[in-house]
Amino acid sequence: MPHPPAQKKGDGSKGEGKQPFQSVKGMADILPKDAQWWYMMIDAARTVSELHNFHFLETPVVEPAALFESGTGLSTDIVEKQMYVFKTKGGDRVALRPEGTPSVMRSYLEHHLGYYALPLKVFHYGPMFRYERPQAGRERQFHQWEFDILGDGDPIYDVEIILAAMDFLKALKIKNPLLKINTIGCRVCRPGYRERLKSYYQTRKEKLCEDCVRRLQTNPLRLLDCKEKRCEELKRNAPIVLDYLCQACNNHFRSVLELVEDNGIAYEPDPYLVRGLDYYNRTVFEVVTPSSPGSVAGGGRYDYLAEQLGGHMVPAVGIAMGLERVMEVLKKEGVVPPQVRNRPTVFFAAVGEQAKKASLRIMRELRANGIVVVEALGKRSLKAQLKAANRSKISLALLLGQQEVFEGSMMVRNMVTGAQETVVLSNLVEEVKKRLR
Ligand code: ATP
Ligand code: MG
């Protein structure tokens, strides 16, 4: 669909009176011109979900704020700085979901979904909300497609999740995705590493950014994720988790890496990868591509989340793909999306009141037979309607005038050659199909 040039936010000359409304900063409309990209991504995600047997799960956009405070974690940027929290008229403290995983686990516990399958594989799709500084690849409302496997701690499931995300990127023909992978241990071994890390940074406290000085007390692992230059420099000599893993975590991570290698996934162990959410344990990962400044996907194992939400222990693993970032990569890499319309399409024009009145019925018949019908029946003249036909680049037009209504026929015009013929209405569908073959 042709598209007028974008207007700058807050544009518009003075003296025009009141400005029309604009969308909230960092929250974009998804316009018809981007439809193909979205269809392409969603088709790929749905196909992969189906082939891997991930089941449909949708949860509300609004959840109790405490779900993310207990789940994602109070000391994470997402909850501490980026969450949209508000009180309802009834006095409930709720939040726009900043991420999907706590909702997925809430739903799993609430509906006893583990009863039906072991493990349960679900996909979860929709908008997420984070109050961050808007810039390229960073919106305040963005969309994630997430895969989760709940109910089993076996390393094979960590790799199944990674492979699902990789299959999605492959289906979209995204070039050179790289898996960055690490482990962050468990309840047994992480405290030891945490203490070691804390004492390393404690002696360098004066060089840390303000946030990290605070994180040192609340959540020392998060220091490794700080994007401030001075903190990143200090990270270079920080102790690494691999030296502190217990035997079980060591074996788990080794198995994950072996399976990743077996499956020919390009990967890079990153001993400082920790990720910004509190519930992760053991394997954590991100997927980056050369064409995206940030990660296109991120995830990990979250065996303790269910307990944090007041449930029993449910080992689980998941990954979320950021669709806006994936779309940017597709555009940068020059991937051509398939045409939205791969069905036969005609342009329908009618002149005169009677013809216009008869149009809806004929168009319905065509549509019932799988033919896409485009029209501009609000325009009176044939000329204006045909101009619209030309603009929409449709090669076959059907014209209905007073005489055709009377005769029970339609004029079929080839918009490329200009040749036209009269066709009896009862044969219309067949004749159209014949011409579009
Ligand atoms: P980053 O380090 O770039 O902030 P993140 O670790 O916060 O990413 P996750 O919470 O793991 O990201 O979300 C998974 C994916 O969602 C990311 O890999 C990215 O593609 C996408 N994503 C995260 N935040 C945003 C955002 N503000 N705008 C657009 N996409 C986002
Ligand atoms: Mg972030």
CSV table of C-alpha atoms and ligand atoms in Angstrom, one decimal:
chain,number,residue,atom,x,y,z
A,1,MET,CA,0.0,0.0,0.0
A,2,PRO,CA,1.4,3.4,-0.9
A,3,HIS,CA,2.3,5.5,2.1
A,4,PRO,CA,2.5,9.3,2.6
A,5,PRO,CA,5.8,10.6,4.1
A,6,ALA,CA,6.1,10.3,7.9
A,7,GLN,CA,5.6,13.4,9.9
A,8,LYS,CA,8.0,14.4,12.6
A,9,LYS,CA,6.5,14.2,16.1
A,10,GLY,CA,5.3,17.6,17.3
A,11,ASP,CA,5.4,18.9,13.8
A,12,GLY,CA,2.7,21.2,12.3
A,13,SER,CA,2.8,24.9,11.6
A,14,LYS,CA,1.7,27.4,14.2
A,15,GLY,CA,-1.6,29.1,14.0
A,16,GLU,CA,-3.4,26.0,12.8
A,17,GLY,CA,-5.2,25.7,16.1
A,18,LYS,CA,-5.2,22.6,18.1
A,19,GLN,CA,-2.8,19.8,17.2
A,20,PRO,CA,-4.3,16.5,16.5
A,21,PHE,CA,-3.4,13.7,18.9
A,22,GLN,CA,-0.2,11.8,18.5
A,23,SER,CA,0.9,8.4,20.0
A,24,VAL,CA,2.7,8.3,23.3
A,25,LYS,CA,6.5,8.7,23.1
A,26,GLY,CA,8.2,5.4,22.5
A,27,MET,CA,5.0,3.7,21.5
A,28,ALA,CA,4.5,3.3,17.8
A,29,ASP,CA,1.6,2.4,15.5
A,30,ILE,CA,2.3,-0.5,13.2
A,31,LEU,CA,1.2,0.8,9.8
A,32,PRO,CA,-0.2,-1.0,6.8
A,33,LYS,CA,3.1,-0.4,5.0
A,34,ASP,CA,4.9,-2.8,7.4
A,35,ALA,CA,2.2,-5.5,7.2
A,36,GLN,CA,4.3,-7.8,5.1
A,37,TRP,CA,7.1,-7.8,7.6
A,38,TRP,CA,4.8,-8.6,10.5
A,39,TYR,CA,3.0,-11.3,8.6
A,40,MET,CA,6.3,-12.8,7.7
A,41,MET,CA,7.6,-12.9,11.3
A,42,ILE,CA,4.4,-14.2,12.7
A,43,ASP,CA,4.0,-16.8,10.0
A,44,ALA,CA,7.6,-18.0,10.7
A,45,ALA,CA,7.0,-18.0,14.5
A,46,ARG,CA,3.8,-19.9,14.2
A,47,THR,CA,5.3,-22.5,11.9
A,48,VAL,CA,8.2,-23.1,14.2
A,49,SER,CA,5.8,-23.2,17.2
A,50,GLU,CA,3.8,-25.8,15.4
A,51,LEU,CA,6.7,-27.9,14.3
A,52,HIS,CA,8.2,-27.9,17.8
A,53,ASN,CA,4.8,-28.5,19.4
A,54,PHE,CA,4.6,-25.3,21.4
A,55,HIS,CA,1.1,-24.7,22.5
A,56,PHE,CA,-0.8,-21.3,22.4
A,57,LEU,CA,-0.9,-19.4,25.6
A,58,GLU,CA,-2.0,-15.8,25.9
A,59,THR,CA,-2.1,-13.8,29.1
A,60,PRO,CA,-3.5,-10.3,29.9
A,61,VAL,CA,-1.4,-7.2,29.3
A,62,VAL,CA,-2.1,-6.0,32.9
A,63,GLU,CA,-1.0,-8.1,35.9
A,64,PRO,CA,-0.6,-7.5,39.6
A,65,ALA,CA,2.5,-5.3,40.0
A,66,ALA,CA,3.7,-7.7,42.7
A,67,LEU,CA,3.9,-10.5,40.1
A,68,PHE,CA,6.9,-8.8,38.5
A,69,GLU,CA,8.3,-7.5,41.8
A,70,SER,CA,8.4,-11.1,43.1
A,71,GLY,CA,9.3,-12.7,39.7
A,72,THR,CA,11.4,-10.4,37.6
A,73,GLY,CA,12.9,-9.0,40.8
A,74,LEU,CA,12.9,-5.8,42.8
A,75,SER,CA,16.5,-5.0,42.1
A,76,THR,CA,16.3,-5.3,38.3
A,77,ASP,CA,16.2,-2.3,36.0
A,78,ILE,CA,13.0,-3.6,34.5
A,79,VAL,CA,11.1,-3.4,37.8
A,80,GLU,CA,13.0,-0.7,39.5
A,81,LYS,CA,13.0,1.9,36.7
A,82,GLN,CA,11.1,0.7,33.7
A,83,MET,CA,7.7,-0.6,34.9
A,84,TYR,CA,4.4,1.2,34.3
A,85,VAL,CA,2.6,0.8,37.6
A,86,PHE,CA,-0.8,2.2,38.5
A,87,LYS,CA,-3.6,1.9,40.9
A,88,THR,CA,-7.0,0.8,39.6
A,89,LYS,CA,-10.2,2.5,40.8
A,90,GLY,CA,-10.8,-0.5,43.0
A,91,GLY,CA,-7.4,0.2,44.6
A,92,ASP,CA,-5.4,-2.7,43.1
A,93,ARG,CA,-1.7,-2.1,42.3
A,94,VAL,CA,-1.3,-3.4,38.7
A,95,ALA,CA,1.4,-3.1,36.0
A,96,LEU,CA,1.6,-3.2,32.3
A,97,ARG,CA,3.7,-6.3,31.7
A,98,PRO,CA,7.3,-5.5,31.1
A,99,GLU,CA,8.0,-9.1,30.1
A,100,GLY,CA,6.1,-12.3,29.6
A,101,THR,CA,7.8,-15.0,31.6
A,102,PRO,CA,6.2,-14.3,35.1
A,103,SER,CA,2.8,-14.3,33.4
A,104,VAL,CA,3.5,-17.6,31.7
A,105,MET,CA,4.5,-19.1,35.1
A,106,ARG,CA,1.6,-17.5,36.9
A,107,SER,CA,-0.8,-19.0,34.4
A,108,TYR,CA,0.9,-22.4,34.6
A,109,LEU,CA,0.5,-22.5,38.4
A,110,GLU,CA,-3.0,-21.0,38.4
A,111,HIS,CA,-4.4,-23.5,35.9
A,112,HIS,CA,-2.3,-26.5,36.9
A,113,LEU,CA,-1.1,-26.7,33.3
A,114,GLY,CA,1.7,-29.2,34.3
A,115,TYR,CA,-1.0,-31.7,34.8
A,116,TYR,CA,-1.6,-32.1,31.0
A,117,ALA,CA,2.0,-32.5,29.8
A,118,LEU,CA,5.4,-33.1,31.1
A,119,PRO,CA,7.0,-30.8,30.2
A,120,LEU,CA,4.6,-28.2,28.9
A,121,LYS,CA,5.8,-26.3,25.8
A,122,VAL,CA,4.1,-23.0,25.1
A,123,PHE,CA,4.5,-19.9,23.0
A,124,HIS,CA,3.5,-16.5,24.2
A,125,TYR,CA,3.2,-13.4,22.0
A,126,GLY,CA,2.3,-9.8,22.5
A,127,PRO,CA,3.3,-6.3,23.4
A,128,MET,CA,5.6,-5.5,26.4
A,129,PHE,CA,6.0,-2.2,28.1
A,130,ARG,CA,9.2,-0.7,29.5
A,131,TYR,CA,9.8,2.9,30.4
A,132,GLU,CA,13.2,3.2,28.9
A,133,ARG,CA,14.9,5.9,26.8
A,134,PRO,CA,13.5,5.5,23.3
A,135,GLN,CA,16.1,5.1,20.6
A,136,ALA,CA,16.8,2.8,17.6
A,137,GLY,CA,15.8,-0.8,18.7
A,138,ARG,CA,14.5,0.4,22.0
A,139,GLU,CA,10.8,1.3,22.3
A,140,ARG,CA,8.6,1.7,25.3
A,141,GLN,CA,6.1,-0.7,23.7
A,142,PHE,CA,7.5,-3.6,21.8
A,143,HIS,CA,6.6,-7.1,20.8
A,144,GLN,CA,8.0,-10.3,22.0
A,145,TRP,CA,7.5,-13.9,20.8
A,146,GLU,CA,8.5,-16.2,23.6
A,147,PHE,CA,9.0,-20.0,23.8
A,148,ASP,CA,8.9,-21.7,27.1
A,149,ILE,CA,9.3,-25.3,28.3
A,150,LEU,CA,8.0,-25.8,31.8
A,151,GLY,CA,8.4,-28.8,34.1
A,152,ASP,CA,11.7,-30.3,33.2
A,153,GLY,CA,15.3,-29.3,34.1
A,154,ASP,CA,17.1,-31.6,31.6
A,155,PRO,CA,19.7,-29.8,29.5
A,156,ILE,CA,18.1,-31.1,26.4
A,157,TYR,CA,15.3,-28.6,26.9
A,158,ASP,CA,17.7,-25.7,27.2
A,159,VAL,CA,18.9,-26.6,23.7
A,160,GLU,CA,15.4,-27.2,22.4
A,161,ILE,CA,14.6,-23.7,23.3
A,162,ILE,CA,17.7,-22.3,21.7
A,163,LEU,CA,17.0,-24.4,18.6
A,164,ALA,CA,13.4,-23.1,18.4
A,165,ALA,CA,14.8,-19.5,18.4
A,166,MET,CA,17.4,-20.4,15.8
A,167,ASP,CA,14.9,-22.1,13.6
A,168,PHE,CA,12.8,-19.0,13.7
A,169,LEU,CA,15.7,-16.8,12.6
A,170,LYS,CA,16.6,-19.4,9.9
A,171,ALA,CA,13.1,-19.4,8.6
A,172,LEU,CA,13.4,-15.6,8.1
A,173,LYS,CA,16.8,-16.1,6.4
A,174,ILE,CA,18.6,-13.9,9.0
A,175,LYS,CA,22.3,-14.1,8.4
A,176,ASN,CA,24.9,-15.3,11.0
A,177,PRO,CA,23.0,-15.3,14.2
A,178,LEU,CA,25.4,-15.9,17.1
A,179,LEU,CA,24.5,-17.5,20.4
A,180,LYS,CA,26.1,-16.0,23.4
A,181,ILE,CA,25.9,-18.4,26.3
A,182,ASN,CA,26.9,-18.7,29.9
A,183,THR,CA,25.8,-20.3,33.2
A,184,ILE,CA,25.1,-18.5,36.4
A,185,GLY,CA,25.0,-21.5,38.7
A,186,CYS,CA,22.4,-22.4,41.3
A,187,ARG,CA,21.5,-21.9,44.9
A,188,VAL,CA,24.4,-24.1,45.9
A,189,CYS,CA,27.3,-22.5,44.0
A,190,ARG,CA,26.1,-19.0,43.2
A,191,PRO,CA,26.4,-17.6,46.7
A,192,GLY,CA,30.2,-18.4,46.8
A,193,TYR,CA,30.7,-16.7,43.4
A,194,ARG,CA,28.5,-13.7,44.5
A,195,GLU,CA,30.7,-13.2,47.6
A,196,ARG,CA,33.9,-13.4,45.5
A,197,LEU,CA,32.5,-10.9,43.0
A,198,LYS,CA,31.4,-8.6,45.8
A,199,SER,CA,34.8,-8.5,47.4
A,200,TYR,CA,36.4,-7.8,43.9
A,201,TYR,CA,34.2,-4.8,43.3
A,202,GLN,CA,34.3,-3.7,47.0
A,203,THR,CA,38.0,-2.8,46.6
A,204,ARG,CA,37.2,-0.8,43.4
A,205,LYS,CA,34.0,0.8,44.7
A,206,GLU,CA,35.1,4.4,44.0
A,207,LYS,CA,35.4,3.6,40.2
A,208,LEU,CA,31.8,2.3,39.9
A,209,CYS,CA,28.8,4.2,38.7
A,210,GLU,CA,26.2,5.2,41.2
A,211,ASP,CA,23.8,2.4,40.3
A,212,CYS,CA,26.5,-0.2,40.6
A,213,VAL,CA,27.5,1.0,44.1
A,214,ARG,CA,23.9,0.3,45.1
A,215,ARG,CA,23.8,-3.0,43.1
A,216,LEU,CA,26.9,-4.1,45.1
A,217,GLN,CA,24.6,-4.4,48.1
A,218,THR,CA,21.4,-5.6,46.5
A,219,ASN,CA,22.5,-7.8,43.6
A,220,PRO,CA,26.3,-8.0,42.8
A,221,LEU,CA,25.8,-10.2,39.7
A,222,ARG,CA,24.0,-7.3,38.0
A,223,LEU,CA,27.3,-5.3,38.0
A,224,LEU,CA,28.4,-7.5,35.1
A,225,ASP,CA,25.5,-6.3,33.0
A,226,CYS,CA,26.1,-2.5,33.5
A,227,LYS,CA,26.4,-0.7,30.2
A,228,GLU,CA,28.5,2.2,31.8
A,229,LYS,CA,31.9,2.4,30.3
A,230,ARG,CA,33.8,2.6,33.5
A,231,CYS,CA,32.0,-0.4,34.9
A,232,GLU,CA,32.5,-2.4,31.7
A,233,GLU,CA,36.2,-1.8,32.0
A,234,LEU,CA,36.3,-3.1,35.5
A,235,LYS,CA,34.5,-6.2,34.4
A,236,ARG,CA,37.5,-7.3,32.4
A,237,ASN,CA,39.4,-8.6,35.4
A,238,ALA,CA,36.4,-9.7,37.5
A,239,PRO,CA,36.3,-13.3,38.7
A,240,ILE,CA,34.3,-15.7,36.4
A,241,VAL,CA,31.5,-17.9,37.5
A,242,LEU,CA,32.9,-21.0,35.8
A,243,ASP,CA,35.6,-21.3,38.5
A,244,TYR,CA,32.9,-21.5,41.2
A,245,LEU,CA,30.3,-23.9,39.7
A,246,CYS,CA,29.2,-26.9,41.7
A,247,GLN,CA,29.5,-30.3,40.1
A,248,ALA,CA,25.8,-30.5,39.1
A,249,CYS,CA,25.9,-27.1,37.4
A,250,ASN,CA,29.2,-27.9,35.7
A,251,ASN,CA,27.7,-31.1,34.3
A,252,HIS,CA,24.5,-29.4,33.2
A,253,PHE,CA,26.4,-26.6,31.4
A,254,ARG,CA,28.7,-29.1,29.7
A,255,SER,CA,25.8,-31.1,28.4
A,256,VAL,CA,24.2,-27.9,27.0
A,257,LEU,CA,27.4,-26.9,25.2
A,258,GLU,CA,27.8,-30.4,23.8
A,259,LEU,CA,24.3,-30.4,22.4
A,260,VAL,CA,24.7,-26.9,21.0
A,261,GLU,CA,27.9,-28.0,19.3
A,262,ASP,CA,26.3,-31.2,18.0
A,263,ASN,CA,23.6,-29.1,16.3
A,264,GLY,CA,26.1,-26.8,14.5
A,265,ILE,CA,24.9,-23.7,16.3
A,266,ALA,CA,27.4,-20.8,16.1
A,267,TYR,CA,28.1,-19.9,19.7
A,268,GLU,CA,30.4,-18.0,21.9
A,269,PRO,CA,30.7,-18.6,25.6
A,270,ASP,CA,30.6,-15.3,27.4
A,271,PRO,CA,31.6,-15.8,31.1
A,272,TYR,CA,30.2,-12.4,32.0
A,273,LEU,CA,26.8,-12.8,30.5
A,274,VAL,CA,24.3,-12.5,33.4
A,275,ARG,CA,21.1,-10.9,31.9
A,276,GLY,CA,18.9,-8.4,33.6
A,277,LEU,CA,16.3,-10.6,35.4
A,278,ASP,CA,16.6,-12.1,38.9
A,279,TYR,CA,15.0,-15.5,38.3
A,280,TYR,CA,17.5,-17.0,36.0
A,281,ASN,CA,19.7,-19.9,37.2
A,282,ARG,CA,22.1,-22.1,35.3
A,283,THR,CA,22.0,-21.5,31.5
A,284,VAL,CA,21.6,-17.9,30.2
A,285,PHE,CA,21.8,-16.8,26.6
A,286,GLU,CA,21.3,-14.1,24.1
A,287,VAL,CA,21.3,-14.2,20.3
A,288,VAL,CA,23.0,-11.3,18.4
A,289,THR,CA,23.4,-10.7,14.7
A,290,PRO,CA,25.9,-8.5,12.9
A,291,SER,CA,23.1,-6.3,11.7
A,292,SER,CA,21.5,-5.5,15.1
A,293,PRO,CA,23.1,-3.2,17.6
A,294,GLY,CA,21.4,-5.1,20.5
A,295,SER,CA,20.4,-8.7,21.0
A,296,VAL,CA,17.5,-10.0,19.0
A,297,ALA,CA,16.6,-12.6,21.5
A,298,GLY,CA,17.4,-13.4,25.1
A,299,GLY,CA,16.5,-16.1,27.7
A,300,GLY,CA,17.6,-18.8,30.0
A,301,ARG,CA,16.7,-21.3,32.7
A,302,TYR,CA,14.4,-20.2,35.5
A,303,ASP,CA,14.0,-23.1,37.9
A,304,TYR,CA,13.2,-21.0,40.9
A,305,LEU,CA,10.6,-18.6,39.5
A,306,ALA,CA,7.6,-20.8,40.4
A,307,GLU,CA,8.7,-20.9,44.0
A,308,GLN,CA,9.3,-17.2,44.0
A,309,LEU,CA,5.6,-16.8,42.9
A,310,GLY,CA,4.5,-19.0,45.8
A,311,GLY,CA,4.2,-22.3,43.9
A,312,HIS,CA,6.1,-25.6,44.0
A,313,MET,CA,9.4,-26.1,42.2
A,314,VAL,CA,8.9,-26.0,38.4
A,315,PRO,CA,12.2,-26.2,36.5
A,316,ALA,CA,11.7,-24.2,33.3
A,317,VAL,CA,13.6,-22.6,30.4
A,318,GLY,CA,12.6,-19.9,27.8
A,319,ILE,CA,13.6,-17.4,25.2
A,320,ALA,CA,12.0,-14.2,24.0
A,321,MET,CA,12.6,-12.7,20.5
A,322,GLY,CA,12.2,-8.9,20.1
A,323,LEU,CA,10.1,-8.6,16.9
A,324,GLU,CA,10.9,-4.9,16.2
A,325,ARG,CA,14.6,-5.7,16.4
A,326,VAL,CA,14.1,-8.7,14.1
A,327,MET,CA,12.3,-6.6,11.6
A,328,GLU,CA,15.1,-4.0,11.6
A,329,VAL,CA,17.6,-6.8,10.8
A,330,LEU,CA,15.4,-8.1,8.0
A,331,LYS,CA,15.2,-4.6,6.5
A,332,LYS,CA,18.9,-4.0,6.8
A,333,GLU,CA,19.8,-7.3,5.3
A,334,GLY,CA,17.5,-6.6,2.3
A,335,VAL,CA,15.2,-9.6,2.9
A,336,VAL,CA,12.2,-9.3,0.6
A,337,PRO,CA,9.0,-10.2,2.4
A,338,PRO,CA,6.5,-12.3,0.4
A,339,GLN,CA,3.6,-10.4,-1.0
A,340,VAL,CA,0.7,-10.3,1.5
A,341,ARG,CA,-1.7,-11.0,-1.4
A,342,ASN,CA,-1.0,-14.3,-3.0
A,343,ARG,CA,-4.7,-14.9,-3.6
A,344,PRO,CA,-6.3,-13.9,-6.9
A,345,THR,CA,-7.3,-10.2,-6.7
A,346,VAL,CA,-9.7,-8.1,-8.7
A,347,PHE,CA,-10.7,-4.4,-8.7
A,348,PHE,CA,-14.4,-3.8,-8.6
A,349,ALA,CA,-15.9,-0.6,-10.0
A,350,ALA,CA,-19.5,0.4,-10.3
A,351,VAL,CA,-21.3,3.4,-11.8
A,352,GLY,CA,-24.7,4.6,-10.9
A,353,GLU,CA,-26.9,4.0,-7.9
A,354,GLN,CA,-28.4,0.7,-9.0
A,355,ALA,CA,-25.0,-0.8,-9.9
A,356,LYS,CA,-23.6,0.4,-6.6
A,357,LYS,CA,-26.5,-1.3,-4.8
A,358,ALA,CA,-25.9,-4.6,-6.6
A,359,SER,CA,-22.1,-4.5,-5.9
A,360,LEU,CA,-22.1,-5.8,-2.4
A,361,ARG,CA,-23.9,-9.0,-3.3
A,362,ILE,CA,-21.6,-9.7,-6.3
A,363,MET,CA,-18.5,-8.9,-4.3
A,364,ARG,CA,-19.6,-11.2,-1.6
A,365,GLU,CA,-20.0,-14.0,-4.1
A,366,LEU,CA,-16.5,-13.4,-5.4
A,367,ARG,CA,-15.0,-13.3,-1.8
A,368,ALA,CA,-16.9,-16.5,-0.9
A,369,ASN,CA,-14.9,-18.1,-3.8
A,370,GLY,CA,-11.6,-17.0,-2.4
A,371,ILE,CA,-11.1,-13.9,-4.6
A,372,VAL,CA,-9.8,-10.8,-3.0
A,373,VAL,CA,-11.9,-7.8,-4.0
A,374,VAL,CA,-10.5,-4.2,-3.8
A,375,GLU,CA,-12.8,-1.3,-4.5
A,376,ALA,CA,-13.2,2.5,-4.2
A,377,LEU,CA,-17.0,2.5,-4.5
A,378,GLY,CA,-17.2,5.7,-2.5
A,379,LYS,CA,-16.0,7.5,-5.5
A,380,ARG,CA,-18.7,8.5,-8.0
A,381,SER,CA,-17.0,8.5,-11.4
A,382,LEU,CA,-15.6,5.6,-13.2
A,383,LYS,CA,-12.5,7.6,-14.0
A,384,ALA,CA,-11.8,8.1,-10.3
A,385,GLN,CA,-12.4,4.5,-9.6
A,386,LEU,CA,-10.1,3.3,-12.4
A,387,LYS,CA,-7.4,5.7,-11.2
A,388,ALA,CA,-7.6,3.9,-7.9
A,389,ALA,CA,-7.4,0.6,-9.7
A,390,ASN,CA,-4.2,1.7,-11.5
A,391,ARG,CA,-2.7,2.9,-8.2
A,392,SER,CA,-3.3,-0.4,-6.5
A,393,LYS,CA,-1.6,-2.2,-9.5
A,394,ILE,CA,-4.3,-4.8,-9.9
A,395,SER,CA,-4.4,-6.3,-13.4
A,396,LEU,CA,-8.0,-7.3,-13.6
A,397,ALA,CA,-11.0,-4.9,-13.1
A,398,LEU,CA,-14.7,-5.7,-13.1
A,399,LEU,CA,-17.0,-2.9,-14.2
A,400,LEU,CA,-20.7,-2.8,-13.4
A,401,GLY,CA,-22.9,-0.1,-15.0
A,402,GLN,CA,-26.6,0.5,-15.4
A,403,GLN,CA,-26.7,-1.7,-18.5
A,404,GLU,CA,-24.8,-4.6,-17.0
A,405,VAL,CA,-27.2,-4.6,-14.0
A,406,PHE,CA,-30.1,-4.8,-16.4
A,407,GLU,CA,-28.5,-7.6,-18.5
A,408,GLY,CA,-27.1,-9.5,-15.5
A,409,SER,CA,-23.5,-9.3,-16.8
A,410,MET,CA,-20.2,-7.6,-16.0
A,411,MET,CA,-17.5,-6.0,-18.0
A,412,VAL,CA,-14.1,-7.6,-17.3
A,413,ARG,CA,-11.1,-5.4,-18.2
A,414,ASN,CA,-7.5,-6.3,-18.4
A,415,MET,CA,-5.8,-3.3,-16.9
A,416,VAL,CA,-2.5,-3.9,-18.6
A,417,THR,CA,-3.8,-4.3,-22.2
A,418,GLY,CA,-7.0,-2.4,-21.8
A,419,ALA,CA,-8.9,-5.3,-23.5
A,420,GLN,CA,-12.4,-5.8,-22.2
A,421,GLU,CA,-15.2,-8.4,-22.5
A,422,THR,CA,-18.7,-8.9,-21.2
A,423,VAL,CA,-19.3,-11.9,-19.0
A,424,VAL,CA,-22.5,-13.3,-17.7
A,425,LEU,CA,-22.9,-12.9,-13.9
A,426,SER,CA,-23.6,-16.6,-13.4
A,427,ASN,CA,-20.2,-17.4,-14.9
A,428,LEU,CA,-18.3,-14.5,-13.3
A,429,VAL,CA,-16.3,-16.5,-10.7
A,430,GLU,CA,-15.2,-19.0,-13.2
A,431,GLU,CA,-14.3,-16.4,-15.8
A,432,VAL,CA,-12.3,-14.4,-13.2
A,433,LYS,CA,-10.4,-17.5,-12.0
A,434,LYS,CA,-9.6,-18.4,-15.6
A,435,ARG,CA,-8.1,-15.0,-16.3
A,436,LEU,CA,-6.1,-14.9,-13.1
A,437,ARG,CA,-4.6,-18.3,-13.5
B,1,ATP,P1,18.7,-5.1,26.3
B,1,ATP,O1,20.0,-5.6,26.9
B,1,ATP,O2,18.9,-4.7,24.8
B,1,ATP,O3,18.1,-4.0,27.1
B,1,ATP,P2,17.1,-7.0,27.5
B,1,ATP,O4,18.1,-7.9,28.1
B,1,ATP,O5,16.4,-6.0,28.3
B,1,ATP,O6,17.7,-6.3,26.2
B,1,ATP,P3,15.1,-9.1,27.3
B,1,ATP,O7,14.4,-8.6,28.5
B,1,ATP,O8,15.9,-10.3,27.4
B,1,ATP,O9,16.0,-7.9,26.7
B,1,ATP,O10,14.1,-9.2,26.1
B,1,ATP,C1,14.3,-10.1,25.0
B,1,ATP,C2,14.4,-9.4,23.7
B,1,ATP,O11,13.4,-8.4,23.6
B,1,ATP,C3,15.7,-8.6,23.4
B,1,ATP,O12,16.7,-9.4,22.9
B,1,ATP,C4,15.3,-7.6,22.4
B,1,ATP,O13,15.2,-8.1,21.1
B,1,ATP,C5,13.8,-7.3,22.8
B,1,ATP,N1,13.8,-6.0,23.6
B,1,ATP,C6,14.1,-5.8,24.9
B,1,ATP,N2,13.8,-4.5,25.3
B,1,ATP,C7,13.4,-3.9,24.1
B,1,ATP,C8,12.9,-2.6,23.8
B,1,ATP,N3,12.9,-1.6,24.8
B,1,ATP,N4,12.5,-2.3,22.6
B,1,ATP,C9,12.6,-3.2,21.6
B,1,ATP,N5,12.9,-4.5,21.8
B,1,ATP,C10,13.3,-4.8,23.1
B,2,MG,MG,16.8,-4.0,28.7
